[in-house]
Amino acid sequence: MRTATIDANGQSFFVRSTGDEAAPLVLFLHGFPEYGGAWEAILPRFADRFHAVAPDQRGYGRSSKPAGVDSYRVQHLAKDMLTLADK
């Protein structure tokens, strides 16, 4: 399991990942009130075929926690993950 902090969409995201970075990407996204660590036991099962990545989404775990409700609107959350996937 690798961990890193990646800047995307003006925020910092703590991510856990496994598998070949050149393999197809699969993002494992947590719900409320979890964080990316909820996927830690599952990620290795995908490592032989995918680049499996579980980020702490905006406001959770070790990722950025911007102030204000507007910072958590769906358009920001979706853009976070699209930008992260591109990186």
Coordinates of N, CA and C in Angstrom, one line a residue, residues 8-9 58 74-85:
A8 N -5.0 18.7 -6.0 CA -6.0 18.7 -7.1 C -7.1 19.7 -6.8
N9 N -7.5 20.4 -7.8 CA -8.6 21.3 -7.7 C -8.4 22.3 -6.5
R58 N -12.6 15.5 0.1 CA -12.6 16.9 0.7 C -13.4 16.9 2.1
V74 N -21.8 19.7 -4.7 CA -21.5 18.5 -5.6 C -20.6 18.9 -6.7
Q75 N -20.7 20.1 -7.3 CA -19.8 20.4 -8.4 C -18.4 20.4 -8.0
H76 N -18.1 20.8 -6.8 CA -16.7 20.8 -6.3 C -16.2 19.4 -6.0
L77 N -17.1 18.6 -5.4 CA -16.7 17.2 -5.0 C -16.4 16.4 -6.3
A78 N -17.3 16.6 -7.3 CA -17.1 15.8 -8.5 C -15.8 16.3 -9.2
K79 N -15.6 17.6 -9.3 CA -14.4 18.1 -9.9 C -13.1 17.7 -9.2
D80 N -13.2 17.6 -7.9 CA -12.1 17.1 -7.1 C -11.6 15.7 -7.6
M81 N -12.6 14.8 -7.8 CA -12.3 13.4 -8.1 C -11.9 13.3 -9.6
L82 N -12.5 14.1 -10.5 CA -12.1 14.1 -11.9 C -10.7 14.6 -12.0
T83 N -10.3 15.7 -11.3 CA -9.0 16.2 -11.4 C -8.0 15.3 -10.7
L84 N -8.3 14.6 -9.6 CA -7.5 13.6 -9.0 C -7.2 12.5 -10.0
A85 N -8.2 12.0 -10.6 CA -8.1 10.9 -11.6 C -7.2 11.3 -12.7

